[in-house]
Short mmCIF file of C-alpha atoms in Angstrom, two decimals:
data_model
loop_
_atom_site.label_atom_id
_atom_site.label_comp_id
_atom_site.label_asym_id
_atom_site.label_seq_id
_atom_site.Cartn_x
_atom_site.Cartn_y
_atom_site.Cartn_z
CA UNK W 1009 2.03 6.82 -15.50
CA UNK W 1010 0.14 5.35 -12.47
CA UNK W 1011 1.30 1.62 -11.89
CA UNK W 1012 -0.13 0.29 -8.66
CA UNK W 1013 1.06 -3.31 -9.03
CA UNK W 1014 4.44 -4.90 -10.25
CA UNK W 1015 6.22 -8.20 -9.50
CA UNK W 1016 10.19 -7.97 -8.74
CA UNK W 1017 12.65 -10.71 -8.01
CA UNK W 1018 15.21 -9.80 -5.33
CA UNK W 1019 18.79 -11.39 -4.22
CA UNK W 1020 20.46 -10.49 -0.85
CA UNK W 1021 24.29 -10.59 -0.87
CA UNK W 1022 26.13 -13.95 0.03
CA UNK W 1023 28.29 -14.14 3.00
CA UNK W 1024 31.90 -14.10 2.93
CA UNK W 1025 33.70 -17.37 3.69
CA UNK W 1026 36.26 -17.89 6.77
CA UNK W 1027 40.08 -18.14 5.99
CA UNK W 1028 42.38 -20.76 6.75
CA UNK W 1029 45.69 -18.48 7.78
CA UNK W 1030 48.47 -19.53 10.22
CA UNK W 1031 51.01 -16.66 11.30
CA UNK W 1032 54.52 -16.87 9.78
CA UNK W 1033 56.42 -14.15 10.85
CA UNK W 1034 60.13 -13.79 11.76
CA UNK W 1035 61.09 -15.58 15.01
CA UNK W 1036 57.23 -16.94 14.91
CA UNK W 1037 57.59 -20.13 12.43
CA UNK W 1038 55.09 -21.74 14.02
CA UNK W 1039 52.39 -18.89 14.79
CA UNK W 1040 48.95 -19.66 15.59
CA UNK W 1041 46.16 -19.59 13.18
CA UNK W 1042 44.79 -16.15 12.25
CA UNK W 1043 42.13 -16.53 9.67
CA UNK W 1044 39.46 -13.86 9.83
CA UNK W 1045 35.74 -14.43 9.16
CA UNK W 1046 33.92 -13.21 6.23
CA UNK W 1047 31.58 -10.41 6.19
CA UNK W 1048 27.79 -10.59 6.08
CA UNK W 1049 26.10 -9.98 2.99
CA UNK W 1050 23.79 -7.13 2.42
CA UNK W 1051 20.35 -7.18 2.70
CA UNK W 1052 17.27 -5.74 0.90
CA UNK W 1053 15.31 -3.30 2.64
CA UNK W 1054 12.12 -1.90 1.28
CA UNK W 1055 10.88 1.65 2.49
CA UNK W 1056 7.90 4.21 2.16
CA UNK W 1057 8.82 7.35 0.70
CA UNK W 1058 6.08 10.22 0.80
CA UNK W 1059 7.31 11.71 -2.27
CA UNK W 1060 6.46 8.63 -4.23
CA UNK W 1061 2.75 7.86 -6.09
CA UNK W 1062 3.62 5.03 -8.64
CA UNK W 1063 5.36 1.82 -8.72
CA UNK W 1064 6.34 2.73 -12.61
CA UNK W 1065 10.01 2.25 -11.61
CA UNK W 1066 9.66 -1.63 -10.35
CA UNK W 1067 7.43 -2.34 -13.42
CA UNK W 1068 10.28 -2.06 -15.75
CA UNK W 1069 13.25 -2.83 -13.59
CA UNK W 1070 12.21 -6.02 -12.10
CA UNK W 1071 15.67 -7.38 -10.56
CA UNK W 1072 17.44 -6.27 -7.74
CA UNK W 1073 20.38 -7.65 -5.87
CA UNK W 1074 22.35 -6.53 -2.70
CA UNK W 1075 26.17 -6.37 -2.51
CA UNK W 1076 27.84 -9.58 -1.30
CA UNK W 1077 30.34 -9.52 1.63
CA UNK W 1078 34.28 -10.17 0.93
CA UNK W 1079 36.14 -13.49 2.30
CA UNK W 1080 38.17 -13.21 5.39
CA UNK W 1081 41.60 -13.18 5.22
CA UNK W 1082 44.76 -13.64 7.17
CA UNK W 1083 46.25 -11.61 9.93
CA UNK W 1084 42.68 -11.88 11.39
CA UNK W 1085 40.99 -9.51 9.03
CA UNK W 1086 37.64 -9.80 8.51
CA UNK W 1087 35.88 -9.62 5.22
CA UNK W 1088 34.09 -6.36 4.34
CA UNK W 1089 30.07 -6.58 5.02
CA UNK W 1090 28.10 -6.27 1.76
CA UNK W 1091 26.07 -2.56 1.69
CA UNK W 1092 22.19 -3.15 2.20
CA UNK W 1093 20.08 -1.98 -0.91
CA UNK W 1094 17.24 0.35 -0.06
CA UNK W 1095 14.14 0.39 -2.35
CA UNK W 1096 11.94 2.75 -1.88
CA UNK W 1097 8.31 2.66 -2.68
CA UNK W 1098 5.12 4.98 -2.35
CA UNK W 1099 3.20 5.06 0.93
CA UNK W 1100 0.24 2.15 1.25
CA UNK W 1101 2.44 -0.16 -0.60
CA UNK W 1102 2.02 -3.86 0.32
CA UNK W 1103 4.92 -6.50 -0.11
CA UNK W 1104 3.70 -9.90 -0.62
CA UNK W 1105 5.78 -13.13 -1.52
CA UNK W 1106 4.46 -14.23 -4.67
CA UNK W 1107 5.15 -17.90 -3.72
CA UNK W 1108 3.79 -18.17 -0.24
CA UNK W 1109 1.48 -15.65 -0.57
CA UNK W 1110 2.76 -14.10 2.74
CA UNK W 1111 2.28 -10.52 3.58
CA UNK W 1112 5.94 -9.25 4.59
CA UNK W 1113 4.89 -5.52 5.08
CA UNK W 1114 2.38 -3.04 4.65
CA UNK W 1115 3.93 0.65 4.56
CA UNK W 1116 1.71 3.19 5.30
CA UNK W 1117 4.01 5.70 7.19
CA UNK W 1118 7.05 7.50 5.37
CA UNK W 1119 10.07 5.65 6.73
CA UNK W 1120 8.41 2.50 7.70
CA UNK W 1121 10.39 -0.36 6.18
CA UNK W 1122 10.55 -3.99 6.31
CA UNK W 1123 13.75 -6.28 5.27
CA UNK W 1124 12.26 -8.22 2.60
CA UNK W 1125 15.31 -10.49 2.05
CA UNK W 1126 18.19 -10.77 4.60
CA UNK W 1127 21.85 -11.15 3.79
CA UNK W 1128 23.65 -14.31 4.23
CA UNK W 1129 25.94 -14.48 7.49
CA UNK W 1130 29.95 -14.58 7.00
CA UNK W 1131 31.41 -17.95 7.78
CA UNK W 1132 34.12 -18.23 10.79
CA UNK W 1133 37.51 -18.48 9.78
CA UNK W 1134 40.03 -21.16 11.39
CA UNK W 1135 41.13 -18.56 14.34
CA UNK W 1136 37.55 -19.09 15.51
CA UNK W 1137 37.94 -22.48 16.02
CA UNK W 1138 40.92 -22.70 18.45
CA UNK W 1139 40.66 -25.11 21.81
CA UNK W 1140 42.70 -26.72 24.25
CA UNK W 1141 42.91 -29.89 22.18
CA UNK W 1142 43.22 -28.38 18.88
CA UNK W 1143 45.67 -25.48 18.98
CA UNK W 1144 45.90 -25.56 15.12
CA UNK W 1145 42.59 -25.71 13.57
CA UNK W 1146 41.70 -25.96 9.54
CA UNK W 1147 38.52 -25.54 9.98
CA UNK W 1148 36.61 -23.00 8.52
CA UNK W 1149 33.09 -22.17 7.32
CA UNK W 1150 31.68 -21.31 4.11
CA UNK W 1151 29.56 -18.01 4.17
CA UNK W 1152 25.52 -18.23 3.67
CA UNK W 1153 23.55 -17.69 0.54
CA UNK W 1154 21.50 -14.74 0.74
CA UNK W 1155 17.95 -15.02 0.66
CA UNK W 1156 16.46 -14.71 -3.07
CA UNK W 1157 12.43 -14.13 -3.46
CA UNK W 1158 10.21 -12.97 -5.83
CA UNK W 1159 8.05 -10.20 -4.36
CA UNK W 1160 4.61 -8.54 -5.47
CA UNK W 1161 4.15 -4.86 -4.67
CA UNK W 1162 0.76 -3.97 -4.36
CA UNK W 1163 -0.08 -0.02 -3.71
CA UNK W 1164 -3.36 1.00 -2.07
CA UNK W 1165 -4.05 4.45 -2.02
CA UNK W 1166 -4.19 6.33 1.19
CA UNK W 1167 -7.21 8.70 1.59
CA UNK W 1168 -9.65 9.62 4.23
CA UNK W 1169 -12.63 9.59 1.64
CA UNK W 1170 -13.50 6.93 -0.96
CA UNK W 1171 -16.18 8.10 -3.82
CA UNK W 1172 -17.85 5.13 -4.92
CA UNK W 1173 -20.34 5.07 -7.99
CA UNK W 1174 -21.11 3.32 -11.30
CA UNK W 1175 -19.23 4.65 -14.47
CA UNK W 1176 -20.59 8.42 -15.08
CA UNK W 1177 -21.99 9.02 -11.87
CA UNK W 1178 -20.13 12.18 -11.65
CA UNK W 1179 -17.06 11.17 -9.37
CA UNK W 1180 -14.61 12.88 -11.28
CA UNK W 1181 -16.24 15.96 -11.65
CA UNK W 1182 -16.97 16.18 -7.79
CA UNK W 1183 -13.49 15.71 -7.25
CA UNK W 1184 -12.55 19.01 -9.46
CA UNK W 1185 -15.15 21.20 -7.74
CA UNK W 1186 -13.95 20.41 -4.29
CA UNK W 1187 -10.20 19.72 -4.66
CA UNK W 1188 -7.49 21.23 -7.05
CA UNK W 1189 -7.23 17.99 -8.81
CA UNK W 1190 -7.75 17.97 -12.37
CA UNK W 1191 -8.96 14.35 -13.33
CA UNK W 1192 -10.18 13.41 -17.08
CA UNK W 1193 -13.91 14.48 -17.47
CA UNK W 1194 -15.99 13.18 -20.49
CA UNK W 1195 -19.71 12.03 -20.96
CA UNK W 1196 -18.69 8.42 -21.65
CA UNK W 1197 -18.35 5.60 -19.23
CA UNK W 1198 -15.05 4.48 -17.91
CA UNK W 1199 -13.40 7.93 -18.36
CA UNK W 1200 -11.30 7.66 -15.46
CA UNK W 1201 -8.77 4.47 -15.75
CA UNK W 1202 -6.99 5.38 -12.36
CA UNK W 1203 -7.45 6.36 -9.04
CA UNK W 1204 -7.16 10.44 -8.54
CA UNK W 1205 -6.42 12.23 -5.33
CA UNK W 1206 -7.31 15.44 -4.05
CA UNK W 1207 -6.96 17.56 -0.99
CA UNK W 1208 -10.27 19.02 -0.08
CA UNK W 1209 -10.29 22.14 2.31
CA UNK W 1210 -12.68 22.05 4.94
CA UNK W 1211 -13.56 24.08 8.04
CA UNK W 1212 -10.83 26.37 9.33
CA UNK W 1213 -6.89 25.05 9.02
CA UNK W 1214 -8.71 21.52 7.89
CA UNK W 1215 -8.57 19.27 5.05
CA UNK W 1216 -9.25 16.16 3.91
CA UNK W 1217 -7.84 13.64 1.07
CA UNK W 1218 -10.83 12.39 -1.19
CA UNK W 1219 -9.92 9.62 -3.58
CA UNK W 1220 -12.02 9.31 -7.14
CA UNK W 1221 -11.86 5.43 -7.50
CA UNK W 1222 -12.95 4.84 -11.47
CA UNK W 1223 -16.31 3.37 -11.88
CA UNK W 1224 -17.42 -0.16 -10.54
CA UNK W 1225 -20.12 -2.37 -12.35
CA UNK W 1226 -22.01 -5.64 -11.41
CA UNK W 1227 -18.92 -8.12 -11.15
CA UNK W 1228 -16.40 -5.83 -10.35
CA UNK W 1229 -15.08 -8.12 -7.54
CA UNK W 1230 -14.55 -10.75 -10.05
CA UNK W 1231 -12.46 -8.59 -12.40
CA UNK W 1232 -15.33 -7.16 -14.72
CA UNK W 1233 -14.56 -3.64 -15.84
CA UNK W 1234 -11.15 -3.81 -14.37
CA UNK W 1235 -12.81 -3.76 -10.59
CA UNK W 1236 -10.63 -5.85 -8.93
CA UNK W 1237 -7.65 -3.14 -10.06
CA UNK W 1238 -9.68 -0.60 -8.66
CA UNK W 1239 -11.39 -2.01 -5.48
CA UNK W 1240 -8.38 -2.52 -3.38
CA UNK W 1241 -7.74 1.47 -3.53
CA UNK W 1242 -10.91 2.10 -1.42
CA UNK W 1243 -9.81 -0.64 1.49
CA UNK W 1244 -7.88 2.07 3.76
CA UNK W 1245 -10.40 4.96 3.32
CA UNK W 1246 -12.11 5.99 6.60
CA UNK W 1247 -15.57 7.02 4.81
CA UNK W 1248 -17.23 5.97 1.65
CA UNK W 1249 -19.20 7.97 -0.33
CA UNK W 1250 -21.72 6.84 -2.68
CA UNK W 1251 -22.55 8.95 -5.59
CA UNK W 1252 -25.84 7.96 -7.31
CA UNK W 1253 -27.23 9.49 -10.64
CA UNK W 1254 -30.25 11.09 -10.23
CA UNK W 1255 -31.17 10.41 -13.89
CA UNK W 1256 -31.19 6.67 -13.60
CA UNK W 1257 -34.51 4.76 -13.50
CA UNK W 1258 -33.84 2.71 -9.75
CA UNK W 1259 -31.41 4.70 -7.45
CA UNK W 1260 -31.66 2.25 -4.81
CA UNK W 1261 -30.97 -0.66 -6.39
CA UNK W 1262 -27.74 0.80 -7.77
CA UNK W 1263 -26.53 1.68 -4.40
CA UNK W 1264 -27.44 -2.05 -3.44
CA UNK W 1265 -25.18 -3.25 -6.36
CA UNK W 1266 -22.30 -0.93 -5.63
CA UNK W 1267 -22.71 -2.51 -1.57
CA UNK W 1268 -22.58 -5.76 -2.70
CA UNK W 1269 -19.71 -5.62 -4.68
CA UNK W 1270 -17.70 -3.85 -1.97
CA UNK W 1271 -19.02 -6.83 0.40
CA UNK W 1272 -17.62 -9.38 -1.91
CA UNK W 1273 -14.43 -7.96 -2.35
CA UNK W 1274 -13.92 -7.47 1.17
CA UNK W 1275 -16.97 -7.45 4.09
CA UNK W 1276 -14.99 -4.91 6.26
CA UNK W 1277 -15.80 -2.39 4.09
CA UNK W 1278 -19.14 -2.42 4.34
CA UNK W 1279 -18.71 -1.67 8.45
CA UNK W 1280 -17.33 1.84 7.17
CA UNK W 1281 -19.36 5.35 7.45
CA UNK W 1282 -21.28 5.96 4.48
CA UNK W 1283 -22.92 8.60 2.48
CA UNK W 1284 -25.06 8.43 -0.06
CA UNK W 1285 -25.17 11.45 -2.53
CA UNK W 1286 -27.47 11.98 -5.11
CA UNK W 1287 -25.77 13.62 -8.07
CA UNK W 1288 -26.39 15.92 -11.11
CA UNK W 1289 -29.61 17.10 -9.49
CA UNK W 1290 -29.86 20.26 -11.93
CA UNK W 1291 -30.96 17.61 -14.32
CA UNK W 1292 -33.84 16.27 -11.64
CA UNK W 1293 -35.62 19.04 -10.10
CA UNK W 1294 -38.45 17.06 -9.31
CA UNK W 1295 -36.74 14.03 -7.43
CA UNK W 1296 -39.01 11.74 -5.90
CA UNK W 1297 -37.30 11.22 -2.72
CA UNK W 1298 -39.37 8.59 -1.21
CA UNK W 1299 -37.50 5.75 -2.51
CA UNK W 1300 -34.44 6.73 -0.84
CA UNK W 1301 -35.97 6.37 2.65
CA UNK W 1302 -34.99 2.69 2.54
CA UNK W 1303 -31.59 3.63 2.88
CA UNK W 1304 -31.87 3.40 6.76
CA UNK W 1305 -29.34 5.16 8.78
CA UNK W 1306 -27.30 6.08 5.94
CA UNK W 1307 -26.93 9.92 5.53
CA UNK W 1308 -28.48 11.25 2.40
CA UNK W 1309 -27.78 14.62 0.37
CA UNK W 1310 -28.58 15.94 -3.08
CA UNK W 1311 -25.99 17.79 -5.25
CA UNK W 1312 -24.97 19.34 -8.34
CA UNK W 1313 -21.31 19.73 -9.19
CA UNK W 1314 -22.35 22.18 -12.24
CA UNK W 1315 -24.54 24.56 -9.89
CA UNK W 1316 -22.86 23.92 -6.41
CA UNK W 1317 -25.91 22.93 -4.91
CA UNK W 1318 -25.36 21.04 -1.88
CA UNK W 1319 -21.78 20.71 -1.63
CA UNK W 1320 -21.24 22.62 1.33
CA UNK W 1321 -23.50 20.16 2.98
CA UNK W 1322 -21.83 17.28 1.66
CA UNK W 1323 -18.42 18.47 2.81
CA UNK W 1324 -20.09 18.90 6.34
CA UNK W 1325 -21.65 15.33 6.52
CA UNK W 1326 -18.01 14.14 5.64
CA UNK W 1327 -16.83 16.01 7.95
CA UNK W 1328 -19.20 14.64 11.09
CA UNK W 1329 -18.38 11.16 9.82
CA UNK W 1330 -14.58 11.98 9.94
CA UNK W 1331 -14.84 13.56 13.47
CA UNK W 1332 -16.91 9.93 14.60
CA UNK W 1333 -14.27 7.75 13.24
CA UNK W 1334 -11.44 9.88 15.05
CA UNK W 1335 -13.55 9.71 18.50
CA UNK W 1336 -14.00 5.70 17.96
CA UNK W 1337 -10.28 5.46 17.40
CA UNK W 1338 -9.60 7.61 20.20
CA UNK W 1339 -11.92 5.42 22.59
CA UNK W 1340 -10.51 2.56 21.46
CA UNK W 1341 -6.84 3.34 22.06
CA UNK W 1342 -7.57 4.51 25.54
CA UNK W 1343 -9.44 1.08 26.22
CA UNK W 1344 -6.18 -0.59 25.39
CA UNK W 1345 -3.97 1.60 27.66
CA UNK W 1346 -6.77 0.74 30.56
CA UNK W 1347 -6.31 -2.73 29.66
#
């Protein structure tokens, strides 16, 4: 089951308290203080794991607690520190404090981690308070409490290309033709209720990851049609491919509706490279393309996932856009290095 949102409660371990103790050995009836320090409580660390693809475990097991430390002991024995608790999440998971709204981490690379809750620091024993004026201190410190938080985990899929379209525009069919992915396909709207990923082989020894985003409708940015549940999954994509059904009456208006929903959700999305693919061209052999001339600067191609028409051209356009984004990123890095 694909779960891309979960709320969890975490509690880091408490620190151990320091000890009050004095050395009482034979021939040393009045030895000095030897109370040890308490150990540090275990922290809770959240780490990205490339082998995971869902937040299912966190949906049904929302409570996590790290190990608390032991208290200090006599004979200068320090308490054992608590073990850290490492929680593994899929790549692309955003960790947010549900109370303050502060983003604690955005884990996009396998092995990347963030300390979500720090364990309490151990308290000092009385041996730490010896001074020239106080040779037999009875002071000690209590261990600190570990941090306790309520977090929101939000998964945003990591893909190079995002397929965007109205319901039943042919996104799932296209993904199944270009990759080995097998999403559910049917002729009724909202067949796709979760994002699907597929690896598309391209050129020689090259590939890119394509995401099939469930259909968007007008008002999706307000949550209509579960729009807010889906829109976040295209935030990491490098190229947007708009699929427009040629059998619909107003193709350009459909494109403008999709653009407006993306703009309302996140204005930065409209700065991404775009491609418009007119789908189901096998049903519209006499398509009038004059209306499409209003899409200035946006590459347009016509495709049929059933007959295969235009699919090679679409992959070439996607490859060109991806090459362009890599070139821009490389130039930006070089500029920063020179600065």
